[in-house]
Structures are given as structure tokens and as C-alpha cells.
Amino acid sequence: MTQQQMLDLIQKLNDYSYAYHVKDEPIVPDAEYDRLYLQLQTIESSQPDWIQPDSPTQRVGEKPDNGFANVAHTVPMLSLDNAFDNESLADFDQRIRKLLNAEKLVYCCEPKLDGLAISLRYEEGRLVRGVTRGDGLSGEDITSNIKTLYSVPLKLRTETPPAVVEVRGEIYMPKDGFEKLNKLAAEKGDKVFVNPRNAAAGSLRQLDPKITASRPLVMCAYSIGYVEGWEQPESHYDGLLQLSEWGFRINDLMQRVEGSEGCIEYYEMLNEKRTDLTYDIDGIVYKVDKIALQNQLGFIARAPRWAIARKFPAQEEMTRVLGIDFQVGRTGAITPVARLEPVFVGGVTVSNATLHNKDEIARLGVQVNDYVIIHRAGDVIPKVVQVVVEKRPENTFEVDFPNTCPICHSDVEQVEGEAVIRCTGGLVCGAQLKESLKHFVSRKAMDIDGLGDKLIEQLVDQKMVKDPVDIFTLHEKREALLKMERMGQKSLEKLLSSIESAKATQFNRFIYALGIREVGEATARALTSYFNELEDLMAAEQETLVEVDDVGPIVAQHVKMFFAQEANRETINGLLKAGVTWEKKQQASLEELPLAGKVYVVTGSLSQFSRDQVKDKLLALGAKVSGSVSAKTDCLVAGEKAGSKLTKAQSLNVPIIDEAGVIALLHEHGAL
Ligand code: I6G
């Protein structure tokens, strides 16, 4: 290979890596990149003099000899003023309009990534230094670690770079990378990180660049901090586009808006999208777009007068553990729950958080009366993520795990290798019975309207319902029912009629409703497409059960054990006798169906059908419906506001259809 051929190879590899890491549009398979990378490594080891500073092989270097040096920023890295509500944002707009004597201003809006600010210095287009924000005046030189990030160009993608340019941005860890990293750490018994931001900070502070290189970090540029020998564009927005051209990742949700109304609209739009984003954000940064106006406005103290950060409600807050109780779930699992001093986090007041099991309590080291950090994002169940050890009061104490069920006092058992303890009481246990009934009547199971949690609790407490079969005898207990809280004649008729109509169900719903351990909706569907008859499923041996898609040995064992228990067989018989029934499928062999072998994922909101209806129809056509997008997905059905699944499908080049597309597909195959 000639030296020129090697330079071309570097260019090619850098183009591929730019497409993958910056544009999120891979243009070659990973294997092709790896093959060319190996070629480059081979030539470089035989011709070490030819090695170029922007070669991808130069990203992971040696440890810096004396740790991270402190370096002064050429121009201080400022902080931003914050606005916590629309009013303060409108005040900000009014204040600066007054100063500029302007009627309306154009703002550039960008998500504020929850990461670490960084300044990158390029001389004649080559990266020479990467420095953390530090105290704003000086920070740590972490160049060797920064170079390991593929989203940081080692050389600007231009023939005419400025003599010097300092690019500012945020380094963050995407949510999926964070989850994977923590899962691996937990498996190895290593310390797990509290959130992606801490994981990013910890990863950048590593003295060994090889460790940083192994962490899923991304850099997103947000401004040009300093420049020599080059004329700045007229607007911040154009500056960002310039950064993108030079090879930086910029946020694709950035947008120009007019006035404070535009800013508020942008806030609302992003607040809705927030939990679906593949990375954490803690707010929005609004900047006066015209650089000339920014210069006119200048700075107050250490913050620009022309920018403001509108913060979202915090997703993490500190509160105190008032007690730890034990809840018994549908399958008897006894879960410790922290009772908290109520705290406003992620937009709601939280007073309970699950502590999962003994191992999790041990991992957190949480005791009653401790101060803890609670995390709540979107609709996700609030989680205790950390004990604030520095604030531990003197009166903390550990909780003892119960030796008997706190509800029915039956023995508890712990299966070897499992962290959970379980009540052995089955449906004798009031808690298990209540939870099983709630599951049985739920929308995706038997779908019995009007039988809410409160009513189920009363029915169980008053011993009117002792198992699911009793639900179908409630019409014989009208008088007693009318004595229940908030039960009038009208709601009783409605309840009895929905119980009556629920009898005509579907085989998969029935199996899901039984509440067999580890048998969720998808597994229930898989089981019922494989076994056309209930008797066959009930009699199936483990070897047959594992042949069903998505059924592994553990699920198979749960299914087998469930149907082996006399009490469960009696319940099933009782339900069938009570009139529960379903239509038998015209069994075409699965392979003959038009979508056989195809894997679909359905996401986002649909207007004409529910996602479940679409899933059912796809399944009926022989498709497999999966909950997550992967390289094996054949098609993503993306409704409105599709979030991370859509982004992932795009990055994997998975074919995507919208609601109209799936309707056309269902029509084409006669499913509509
Ligand atoms: O900390 C920051 C995050 C994002 C920023 C920032 C930003 O723009 C999107 N912009 C400035 C000007 C500053 N800090 C000081």
C-alpha cells in the first residue's frame, strides 16, 4: 500500500465513523469498518512513520504521565441564568427587548443535555486540547480521554479551518449505553452509577484512556467559544450549522422561534418528548440568535445576558425514608417499599418507592430515616437511587425481613438463586388474591369494566370473592353488592353486564388473565398460537413448551407447574363452566400465513386503532410482534410521537411504515 492509499483509507474510515457517530446514518456494516480498520493497523505497524494524528487508531493513547493538568480557558466558560417557569422566561424576553429596544426577538432553542461541558481547541483544524469546564476559568486537560470519543473530530472536515477555534459542547452518556454499562457492572459486582450524568463524569475522569474508550460517551457541540482568523456567522443557528459541517454532532431538535410564545411552545413540545429521547436533558437553552445583538447585550457577572436555561421539573430529589413496609404481589413476591416524606419529583408528588428486594436494599445500604435520592422520569415507577450517606442521622436502623407473610402469615420461601422472597399462601393470601383478581379483570386480560381496585378489595375483604370464578356468580349477590361503597343500581347493572360480555373472550387473553408467572401478553399470544386447544396447552410437557417462540426453560417450567396444580385446574374448569369461552381459530398452519416469519414492532400513538388491535391483527396474519427494535426487526409501525424505537429503527435501516401504511397492509391481507 502506498502512503497516499493509506491516507485515502484514513479518510474513508473517518467518513464512515462520521456517518455512524455524528449523523446516525451508518453507511457500511460494522464488519466492513472493522476490516478496513485492521488493514490500517497492519500498514501502520509496518510503516510507523506514516502514522497520522487523525488516524482512527490514534484515538486510544497512553495514560497521561502526571494525571490531568489544570489549564486556563482562553475565554471563560460561563454559566447560564435559569428560569423555572414561563413567567421568568417572559420576564427574560421583556428585559432584553427593552435593552435592545426591539419588538420581537428570534431565539435559537436547544435541548440542555445533562452531561459535562467541555471545550475543544483546534489549531489549523487539528484537535490539540480538550478541557473540562472546571470552575469556568480553568479546567482539567483530559485530551487523551476526549480523543477516544468518535463523535469528536480529530481533524475538522474542512480544507480551510480557522487558525484557532475553541468549540464548546456537552459530553453525555445515552440512556441505553448507561443501562448496559450498569448491567455489566452489577453482573461483575462493581459499583453501579446513579445516573447517566455521573456515569459520563466518572468515565471522563479515568486516568486510563482505554477505560474511557470502552464507555458509550457522545459529544454534542453547542457553540463556538473562541476563534482566530475566521469570520463568525451572523447568527448562533448558522454557527451551529457550521459546527455540523466541520464534523461535530449538533442537536437535531434545535430550532429558531419567535418571541417568548415561540419559546414556550418549544418547551411544551420538548417536555412531551423528553422521556422518549435517547439521552437525558434537564432543560432548554434559549439564545438570542443574532450574534450582533448578543454582543450588544453582553454579560452580567459570569452569565451571558442573551441566554437563559429553562429548567424542566427535576427528575431527582432528596427526601427521607419514613419507614420500609412489605407488599405482597400477585405471585406472592414480597417487595420492600420505602415510605417517603412526600417529595415533588418529575412533576408529581411521590410518597412511596419500591426497593425491589433484599439485594437491592443491601446494594443501596438504605436504612429507615435515611436521606435518599429519588428518581422519577416520565411514567416510570419512582426509584431510590442513592443514600445520601453524608446526611445520615443518628436514629437510622436496618429493616428485618419478615419470616412469615405480613398479610396471611403463611411461611415465606426463597428460591435458590433468586433475590425475592415469596409468600407460600397462594390464593389463601388476601394480598395475592386481590392482586390476581386485579390482573384477571384488567384491560389486556378479561377486560371487565367497572371492577376497579377498590371494589375488588371490598369483595375480597368481605369474602364475597375467593377466586376468579366467583366474579361470574356476582349476579346472584345483587343485594350485598348494592351495599358496597359507591355502588348504585346503575353502576351495578353496568358491572354485571360487563362481566357477562367478558365471558366471550380470546384464548390468548384468557391465558394471560390466569396470571401464570413470567407469562405476559406476548408469551400468552405465543402459547396460544402454538397450542390451538386449551387441553393441549394444559397437558404440554416442558420439551414441547420450549419449542414455542419466546418460551425458555424457566417460563416452560412455570407453565407446566401452573397447570399441574389441582387448584388451578379447578379454577379453569370453574371459569369454563361459568361460561367463559372463545372462538376457535381457523387454524391455517403458521407458515402459510402471509406475514409468517416477519418480525413487527408497533410504537407511537395511532388514531384509528389501538396498538393492541394492530398487534392482534399482525399476529393473526402470522407475524411475530416484538417489544423492541433490533437488527432482526422486519418492519416498524410508527404512529404519532414515536420516540426512541423510531430513532433506533432509522439507525438500523429497518423499514418503517406509518398508520396509513399498516392499514393498507392489513387491507391487502384481508385483515380489515
Ligand atoms: O451549559 C450549557 C449548555 C448548553 C451552556 C450553553 C448551552 O447551549 C446549548 N450555552 C452557553 C452559552 C453556556 N452554557 C454558557
XYZ file of C-alpha atoms and ligand atoms in Angstrom:
687
model
C 0.000 0.000 0.000
C 1.321 3.464 -0.888
C 1.274 6.317 1.602
C -1.460 8.011 -0.457
C -3.555 4.846 -0.361
C -3.159 4.830 3.397
C -4.287 8.475 3.601
C -7.333 7.586 1.483
C -8.055 4.690 3.817
C -7.972 7.034 6.829
C -10.320 9.402 5.022
C -12.690 6.550 4.240
C -12.689 5.259 7.819
C -13.235 8.777 9.168
C -16.141 9.277 6.744
C -17.716 6.020 7.872
C -17.249 6.906 11.501
C -18.700 10.414 10.946
C -21.772 8.869 9.290
C -22.194 6.444 12.183
C -21.301 8.516 15.239
C -22.292 12.016 14.175
C -25.020 11.654 11.573
C -26.567 8.476 12.987
C -26.701 7.185 9.422
C -24.340 4.228 9.100
C -23.260 3.697 5.508
C -21.402 0.397 5.866
C -21.893 -2.628 8.084
C -19.714 -2.759 11.221
C -17.826 -5.720 9.773
C -16.678 -3.647 6.768
C -15.430 -0.874 9.064
C -13.582 -3.428 11.194
C -11.988 -4.991 8.098
C -10.659 -1.643 6.850
C -9.529 -0.661 10.362
C -7.490 -3.850 10.561
C -5.918 -3.037 7.174
C -4.948 0.372 8.508
C -3.473 -1.103 11.696
C -1.431 -3.529 9.616
C 0.048 -0.854 7.375
C 0.724 1.436 10.340
C 2.627 -1.257 12.186
C 4.830 -1.876 9.160
C 5.239 1.889 8.411
C 5.164 3.661 11.796
C 6.491 6.922 10.238
C 3.321 7.216 8.180
C 1.001 7.342 11.211
C -1.265 10.420 11.058
C -2.667 12.258 14.112
C -6.212 11.949 12.735
C -5.927 8.213 12.127
C -8.719 6.378 13.991
C -6.020 4.158 15.519
C -4.698 7.190 17.376
C -7.839 7.677 19.418
C -6.738 5.469 22.289
C -3.298 6.547 23.516
C -1.220 6.115 26.646
C -2.092 7.336 30.143
C -1.010 10.951 30.738
C 2.226 10.869 32.805
C 1.201 13.265 35.561
C -2.554 12.987 35.760
C -4.709 15.800 34.348
C -3.018 19.225 34.195
C -5.005 22.353 35.063
C -5.406 24.640 32.038
C -6.848 28.175 31.857
C -9.659 28.679 29.311
C -8.814 31.233 26.610
C -12.300 32.681 27.124
C -14.093 31.751 30.389
C -16.753 29.061 30.169
C -19.750 30.909 31.519
C -22.742 29.654 33.378
C -26.360 30.307 32.412
C -29.124 32.030 34.299
C -32.077 29.746 34.997
C -35.818 30.159 34.523
C -38.104 27.695 36.305
C -41.428 28.840 34.844
C -42.980 30.559 31.846
C -43.232 33.818 33.723
C -39.498 34.138 34.335
C -38.940 33.247 30.708
C -41.309 36.008 29.600
C -39.510 38.405 32.000
C -36.203 37.494 30.389
C -37.609 38.226 26.932
C -39.098 41.506 28.071
C -35.894 42.591 29.821
C -33.699 42.135 26.806
C -36.228 43.531 24.326
C -36.232 46.650 26.423
C -32.438 46.845 26.388
C -32.387 46.351 22.631
C -35.466 48.419 22.005
C -36.856 45.527 19.955
C -40.432 44.480 19.457
C -39.812 40.802 18.867
C -36.689 38.673 19.016
C -35.679 35.469 17.304
C -34.318 32.834 19.680
C -32.396 29.692 18.954
C -33.648 26.861 21.177
C -31.650 23.759 22.053
C -32.203 20.899 24.498
C -29.897 21.259 27.505
C -28.144 17.912 27.697
C -27.479 16.523 31.145
C -23.773 15.910 30.770
C -20.475 17.670 31.257
C -19.429 20.830 29.483
C -16.182 20.671 27.556
C -14.030 22.993 25.456
C -12.097 21.621 22.485
C -9.256 23.599 20.933
C -8.386 23.089 17.287
C -5.280 24.650 15.747
C -5.123 24.642 11.951
C -8.033 22.217 12.074
C -6.376 19.653 14.366
C -7.575 18.833 17.863
C -4.879 19.934 20.280
C -6.675 20.030 23.616
C -9.867 19.075 25.408
C -10.523 20.752 28.745
C -13.354 20.291 31.254
C -15.375 23.318 32.324
C -13.861 23.222 35.833
C -14.692 26.451 37.655
C -15.314 28.244 34.358
C -11.897 29.937 34.358
C -9.757 26.828 34.183
C -10.383 23.110 33.905
C -8.627 19.763 33.596
C -6.814 18.782 30.434
C -8.458 15.472 29.515
C -7.362 15.443 25.854
C -6.295 11.794 25.927
C -9.771 10.772 27.077
C -11.624 13.131 24.754
C -9.815 11.705 21.737
C -11.418 8.311 22.384
C -14.866 9.706 21.519
C -15.708 9.035 17.887
C -18.097 11.987 17.867
C -15.126 14.306 18.491
C -13.373 15.016 15.180
C -9.597 14.697 15.483
C -9.421 16.934 12.399
C -12.098 19.373 11.209
C -13.825 18.307 7.997
C -12.700 21.353 6.005
C -9.757 22.378 3.838
C -9.900 25.924 5.248
C -10.124 25.727 9.020
C -9.718 28.786 11.255
C -6.192 29.253 12.643
C -7.640 28.571 16.095
C -11.137 27.622 17.145
C -12.467 26.521 20.507
C -15.655 24.508 20.285
C -17.863 24.090 23.291
C -20.257 21.299 23.912
C -21.570 18.685 26.241
C -20.361 15.125 26.722
C -23.106 12.751 27.773
C -23.951 9.069 28.004
C -27.072 7.939 26.098
C -29.636 6.137 28.242
C -29.255 2.716 26.587
C -25.463 2.802 26.940
C -25.859 3.728 30.595
C -28.245 0.827 31.222
C -25.874 -1.618 29.540
C -22.861 -0.296 31.437
C -24.649 -0.584 34.778
C -25.949 -4.052 33.983
C -22.428 -5.223 33.250
C -21.094 -3.541 36.398
C -23.799 -5.173 38.527
C -23.046 -8.584 37.000
C -19.378 -8.154 37.881
C -20.244 -6.919 41.371
C -18.765 -3.479 40.563
C -20.207 -0.178 41.690
C -23.122 0.988 39.533
C -23.634 4.616 38.548
C -26.603 6.573 39.867
C -27.471 8.246 36.550
C -26.052 8.779 33.048
C -24.507 12.102 34.048
C -22.479 10.550 36.884
C -21.509 7.712 34.586
C -20.273 10.229 31.972
C -18.330 12.178 34.614
C -16.801 9.014 36.065
C -15.850 7.787 32.603
C -14.101 11.025 31.649
C -12.169 11.146 34.912
C -10.428 7.839 34.208
C -6.656 8.070 34.073
C -6.549 5.234 31.571
C -7.970 6.325 28.184
C -8.685 2.666 27.383
C -11.390 2.713 30.060
C -12.901 5.919 28.681
C -12.787 4.380 25.198
C -14.885 1.463 26.441
C -17.637 3.765 27.697
C -20.519 4.879 25.439
C -19.875 8.630 25.524
C -21.071 11.159 22.962
C -20.126 14.789 22.425
C -22.642 17.313 21.121
C -21.376 20.795 20.192
C -23.347 23.865 21.269
C -21.220 26.915 20.496
C -18.045 28.421 19.177
C -16.286 29.775 22.266
C -13.309 31.438 20.656
C -11.988 31.829 17.133
C -8.968 33.346 15.366
C -8.529 34.015 11.682
C -12.124 33.378 10.660
C -15.291 35.401 10.461
C -18.146 34.172 12.670
C -21.554 33.609 11.027
C -24.218 36.218 11.762
C -26.390 34.004 13.871
C -25.949 31.352 16.532
C -28.044 28.996 14.392
C -25.678 29.383 11.422
C -22.776 28.851 13.810
C -24.262 25.500 14.766
C -24.666 24.563 11.112
C -21.009 25.458 10.593
C -20.052 23.188 13.505
C -22.058 20.414 11.901
C -20.178 20.927 8.628
C -16.880 20.719 10.471
C -17.834 17.258 11.663
C -19.486 17.840 15.015
C -22.721 16.349 16.190
C -25.249 19.098 16.898
C -28.658 18.576 18.403
C -31.215 17.763 15.700
C -34.004 19.278 17.812
C -32.500 22.763 17.708
C -34.904 25.271 16.282
C -35.347 29.019 15.733
C -38.513 30.523 17.212
C -40.041 33.959 17.545
C -40.720 35.681 20.846
C -41.455 34.248 24.262
C -44.574 32.480 22.866
C -42.364 30.556 20.474
C -40.050 29.673 23.373
C -42.964 28.378 25.450
C -44.327 26.316 22.556
C -40.889 24.772 22.109
C -40.784 23.998 25.838
C -44.112 22.200 25.663
C -43.107 20.252 22.594
C -39.827 19.116 24.174
C -41.341 18.407 27.588
C -43.642 15.882 25.876
C -40.764 14.285 24.004
C -38.432 14.321 26.983
C -38.828 10.757 28.233
C -38.696 9.316 24.730
C -35.368 10.941 23.961
C -32.413 8.603 23.921
C -30.496 10.902 26.290
C -31.249 12.856 29.456
C -31.955 16.562 29.260
C -32.606 18.875 32.165
C -33.964 21.861 30.311
C -33.806 24.064 27.248
C -31.283 26.757 26.408
C -32.698 29.821 24.649
C -30.225 32.173 22.985
C -30.794 35.436 21.150
C -29.984 34.225 17.663
C -28.262 37.280 16.135
C -24.624 37.462 17.219
C -24.615 41.281 16.795
C -27.447 41.521 19.329
C -25.640 39.110 21.660
C -22.605 41.401 21.530
C -24.788 44.398 22.263
C -26.268 42.670 25.316
C -23.005 41.385 26.760
C -22.728 39.739 30.166
C -23.692 40.197 33.778
C -21.305 38.644 36.264
C -20.480 35.179 34.853
C -23.548 34.657 32.657
C -24.467 35.958 29.204
C -27.377 38.404 29.221
C -28.561 36.951 25.873
C -29.201 33.365 27.010
C -31.279 31.571 29.593
C -31.794 27.948 30.631
C -35.422 26.991 31.185
C -35.275 24.056 33.561
C -37.636 21.085 33.491
C -39.006 19.820 36.800
C -36.146 17.908 38.417
C -36.231 14.144 37.926
C -34.159 13.613 41.038
C -34.824 14.962 44.500
C -33.750 14.217 48.025
C -36.195 13.071 50.673
C -36.309 10.981 53.824
C -37.295 7.325 54.334
C -40.006 7.281 56.995
C -40.357 3.526 57.034
C -39.950 0.353 54.992
C -43.073 -1.783 54.522
C -43.539 -5.109 52.775
C -46.062 -5.525 49.968
C -47.273 -8.869 48.684
C -47.781 -9.081 44.939
C -49.847 -11.280 42.658
C -47.291 -14.074 42.564
C -46.579 -13.874 46.282
C -43.366 -11.887 45.837
C -42.811 -9.832 48.971
C -41.419 -6.454 47.994
C -39.951 -3.900 50.369
C -41.382 -0.448 49.753
C -39.894 2.755 51.118
C -42.489 5.093 52.626
C -41.164 8.551 51.933
C -41.622 12.040 53.195
C -43.665 13.299 50.200
C -41.448 14.961 47.609
C -42.224 16.671 44.293
C -40.135 14.961 41.635
C -40.548 14.517 37.887
C -43.742 16.576 38.028
C -45.642 14.563 40.709
C -45.636 14.118 44.474
C -44.057 10.823 45.400
C -44.544 9.133 48.779
C -43.564 5.507 48.035
C -40.754 3.903 46.105
C -40.039 0.246 45.545
C -36.815 -1.149 46.975
C -37.246 -4.359 44.915
C -35.628 -6.971 47.197
C -33.066 -7.781 49.873
C -30.135 -7.480 47.474
C -31.213 -4.019 46.360
C -31.526 -2.848 49.972
C -28.054 -4.213 50.633
C -26.671 -2.598 47.476
C -28.120 0.783 48.412
C -27.336 0.323 52.116
C -30.615 2.070 52.875
C -31.985 2.263 56.425
C -35.152 3.746 57.897
C -34.723 7.520 58.485
C -32.001 7.827 55.837
C -31.979 10.677 53.335
C -32.187 9.264 49.828
C -32.230 10.448 46.228
C -35.433 9.577 44.373
C -35.504 9.393 40.594
C -38.702 9.642 38.605
C -38.806 10.145 34.849
C -41.959 10.074 32.748
C -44.363 7.397 33.876
C -41.645 5.187 35.251
C -42.082 3.957 38.849
C -40.088 6.151 41.258
C -36.816 4.610 42.309
C -34.443 5.108 45.222
C -31.103 5.579 43.501
C -28.780 6.557 46.308
C -28.456 7.025 50.049
C -27.025 10.407 50.993
C -24.537 8.921 53.426
C -23.113 12.309 54.437
C -26.516 13.256 55.832
C -27.199 10.003 57.716
C -28.920 10.887 61.016
C -28.144 9.047 64.245
C -31.521 7.347 64.508
C -31.341 5.155 61.391
C -31.946 1.423 61.635
C -31.997 -1.545 59.301
C -35.208 -3.394 58.483
C -35.713 -7.046 59.287
C -37.166 -9.117 56.505
C -40.339 -10.958 57.545
C -40.195 -14.706 58.225
C -43.915 -15.059 57.543
C -46.219 -13.297 55.100
C -47.197 -9.893 56.527
C -50.748 -10.384 55.217
C -51.710 -14.053 55.699
C -48.845 -15.199 57.941
C -48.104 -18.214 55.741
C -44.479 -19.304 55.526
C -42.218 -17.444 53.145
C -39.752 -19.140 50.825
C -36.715 -18.005 48.929
C -35.869 -19.893 45.775
C -32.162 -20.506 45.487
C -30.512 -18.029 43.185
C -33.473 -15.614 43.375
C -33.352 -12.391 45.373
C -37.100 -12.305 46.086
C -38.877 -13.957 48.985
C -42.388 -15.259 48.401
C -45.477 -15.947 50.432
C -46.464 -19.617 50.054
C -50.151 -18.916 50.764
C -51.366 -18.740 47.133
C -54.962 -17.536 46.840
C -55.447 -18.113 50.581
C -53.380 -14.944 50.967
C -55.694 -11.937 50.726
C -52.991 -9.822 49.086
C -52.221 -12.376 46.389
C -55.914 -12.911 45.773
C -56.581 -9.176 45.388
C -53.646 -8.694 43.025
C -54.566 -11.797 40.998
C -58.127 -10.551 40.610
C -56.964 -7.072 39.579
C -54.822 -8.721 36.937
C -57.611 -11.092 35.873
C -60.078 -8.259 35.177
C -57.523 -5.841 33.677
C -57.924 -4.386 30.208
C -55.462 -6.676 28.441
C -56.798 -9.734 30.274
C -60.566 -10.341 30.696
C -61.277 -6.629 30.322
C -64.070 -6.319 32.887
C -65.080 -2.695 33.133
C -66.366 -1.375 36.443
C -64.486 -3.836 38.616
C -61.885 -1.432 39.943
C -59.208 -1.960 42.586
C -61.310 -0.541 45.427
C -64.266 -2.791 44.652
C -62.049 -5.867 44.385
C -60.554 -5.046 47.774
C -64.013 -4.792 49.333
C -65.184 -8.015 47.665
C -62.180 -9.915 48.980
C -62.315 -8.348 52.451
C -65.998 -9.264 52.703
C -65.234 -12.772 51.446
C -67.688 -12.390 48.564
C -64.982 -13.341 46.062
C -62.494 -16.071 46.890
C -61.261 -16.808 43.388
C -61.823 -15.553 39.813
C -64.759 -17.934 39.297
C -66.736 -16.057 41.962
C -66.727 -12.974 39.735
C -69.105 -14.812 37.420
C -71.524 -15.536 40.261
C -71.801 -11.918 41.372
C -75.185 -11.582 39.631
C -76.540 -13.806 42.422
C -75.390 -11.305 45.046
C -77.093 -8.129 43.920
C -78.282 -7.132 47.356
C -74.889 -7.434 49.004
C -73.314 -5.595 46.089
C -75.707 -2.689 46.403
C -74.449 -2.216 49.959
C -70.904 -1.624 48.772
C -69.336 1.821 48.783
C -70.262 3.926 45.763
C -72.398 1.140 44.219
C -75.722 2.336 42.838
C -78.286 0.473 40.750
C -76.898 1.905 37.549
C -73.276 1.032 38.197
C -74.304 -2.439 39.359
C -76.163 -3.100 36.084
C -73.161 -1.846 34.151
C -70.811 -4.057 36.132
C -72.954 -7.177 35.717
C -73.330 -6.540 32.036
C -69.606 -6.120 31.501
C -68.981 -9.341 33.466
C -71.479 -11.066 31.170
C -69.876 -9.747 27.991
C -66.370 -10.554 29.246
C -67.272 -14.232 29.103
C -66.785 -14.173 25.348
C -63.042 -13.627 25.290
C -59.989 -14.697 23.299
C -57.784 -17.668 24.061
C -54.664 -15.511 24.497
C -56.424 -13.084 26.841
C -57.691 -15.991 28.920
C -54.203 -17.468 29.309
C -52.761 -14.044 30.135
C -55.555 -13.470 32.682
C -54.622 -16.649 34.570
C -51.532 -14.826 35.796
C -49.026 -17.615 35.233
C -45.614 -16.444 36.375
C -43.499 -14.928 33.574
C -46.375 -15.254 31.097
C -47.010 -11.733 29.881
C -49.174 -10.701 26.973
C -46.662 -11.645 24.296
C -45.934 -15.075 25.776
C -49.647 -15.761 26.174
C -50.057 -14.956 22.490
C -47.150 -17.179 21.540
C -48.512 -20.070 23.607
C -51.993 -19.800 22.172
C -50.811 -19.574 18.587
C -48.786 -22.733 19.129
C -51.397 -24.678 21.064
C -54.744 -24.291 19.452
C -56.561 -26.114 22.240
C -56.517 -25.378 25.961
C -56.288 -29.096 26.767
C -53.136 -29.410 24.654
C -51.517 -26.462 26.412
C -52.502 -27.805 29.826
C -51.038 -31.213 29.043
C -47.875 -29.967 27.367
C -44.533 -31.245 28.594
C -41.610 -28.913 29.108
C -39.827 -30.176 25.960
C -42.831 -29.120 23.887
C -43.291 -25.807 25.670
C -39.739 -24.672 24.909
C -40.479 -25.078 21.214
C -42.810 -22.082 21.467
C -41.277 -18.766 20.399
C -40.008 -16.708 23.330
C -40.514 -19.581 25.780
C -37.337 -20.653 27.546
C -36.857 -23.371 30.161
C -37.862 -21.126 33.099
C -41.121 -19.963 31.538
C -41.837 -23.512 30.420
C -41.357 -24.712 33.999
C -43.747 -22.057 35.352
C -46.375 -23.001 32.768
C -46.018 -26.694 33.471
C -46.192 -26.141 37.245
C -49.221 -23.890 36.959
C -51.283 -26.426 35.077
C -50.081 -29.272 37.312
C -51.665 -27.692 40.376
C -55.088 -29.073 41.170
C -56.366 -25.725 42.470
C -55.533 -24.022 39.169
C -57.187 -26.805 37.144
C -60.300 -26.395 39.270
C -60.327 -22.632 38.703
C -60.010 -23.146 34.952
C -62.841 -25.684 34.938
C -64.951 -23.339 37.048
C -64.379 -20.495 34.609
C -65.328 -22.647 31.635
C -68.437 -23.877 33.447
C -69.364 -20.300 34.253
C -69.490 -19.682 30.516
C -66.061 -18.263 29.680
C -65.456 -19.125 26.078
C -63.524 -18.067 22.997
C -63.739 -18.533 19.311
C -61.520 -21.253 17.956
C -59.149 -20.046 15.265
C -59.417 -21.455 11.774
C -56.053 -22.992 12.030
C -54.044 -22.323 8.956
C -50.584 -23.640 9.567
C -48.477 -20.743 10.781
C -46.053 -20.941 7.877
C -48.869 -20.497 5.372
C -49.892 -17.136 6.803
C -48.909 -14.070 4.737
C -46.667 -12.461 7.381
C -45.170 -15.699 8.688
C -41.596 -15.256 9.869
C -41.765 -11.447 9.826
C -40.986 -9.503 12.989
C -43.002 -6.321 13.574
C -42.715 -3.662 16.264
C -45.580 -1.235 16.877
C -44.876 2.116 18.542
C -46.282 5.626 18.920
C -49.930 6.570 19.083
C -52.403 5.523 16.407
C -55.686 7.265 15.763
C -57.948 4.671 14.151
C -56.901 1.586 16.117
C -55.209 0.894 19.408
C -51.710 -0.536 19.299
C -53.088 -3.795 20.747
C -55.635 -4.096 17.959
C -52.929 -3.652 15.341
C -50.709 -6.168 17.125
C -53.544 -8.712 17.245
C -54.170 -8.327 13.533
C -50.489 -8.649 12.651
C -50.277 -11.764 14.796
C -53.336 -13.196 13.127
C -51.511 -12.779 9.823
C -48.655 -14.871 11.181
C -46.233 -12.075 12.119
C -44.244 -12.025 15.325
C -44.732 -8.842 17.307
C -41.788 -7.801 19.404
C -41.484 -5.068 22.025
C -38.113 -3.758 20.910
C -36.374 -2.840 17.695
C -33.274 -4.803 16.725
C -31.445 -5.813 13.580
C -33.933 -8.716 13.375
C -36.935 -6.387 13.069
C -38.527 -6.554 9.617
C -40.749 -3.515 9.990
C -41.559 -0.771 12.484
C -45.111 0.556 12.588
C -44.603 4.114 13.849
C -47.578 6.177 14.919
C -47.506 9.776 16.095
C -44.901 10.785 18.663
C -42.883 7.629 18.103
C -39.740 8.066 20.169
C -36.576 6.055 20.657
C -37.854 2.986 18.781
C -38.214 5.133 15.671
C -34.716 6.564 16.086
C -33.299 3.083 16.554
C -35.154 1.739 13.530
C -33.790 4.628 11.450
C -30.242 3.965 12.599
C -30.590 0.264 11.758
C -32.252 0.981 8.403
C -35.315 -1.002 9.464
C -38.259 -0.336 7.088
C -40.791 1.982 8.733
C -44.491 2.365 7.960
C -46.984 4.795 9.455
C -50.604 4.211 10.448
C -51.838 4.545 6.881
C -49.163 2.049 5.813
C -50.201 -0.590 8.310
C -53.875 -0.112 7.480
C -53.055 -0.652 3.806
C -51.054 -3.762 4.733
C -53.915 -5.181 6.818
C -56.357 -4.458 3.984
C -54.080 -6.111 1.473
C -54.142 -9.329 3.512
C -57.827 -9.201 4.259
C -57.390 -8.496 7.962
C -59.580 -5.389 7.804
O -24.145 24.696 29.814
C -24.633 24.978 28.606
C -25.365 24.034 27.958
C -25.874 24.303 26.702
C -24.380 26.234 28.034
C -24.887 26.518 26.761
C -25.648 25.521 26.100
O -26.119 25.824 24.908
C -26.975 24.894 24.273
N -24.649 27.718 26.198
C -23.934 28.617 26.850
C -23.711 29.930 26.219
C -23.419 28.353 28.110
N -23.627 27.170 28.694
C -22.650 29.333 28.850
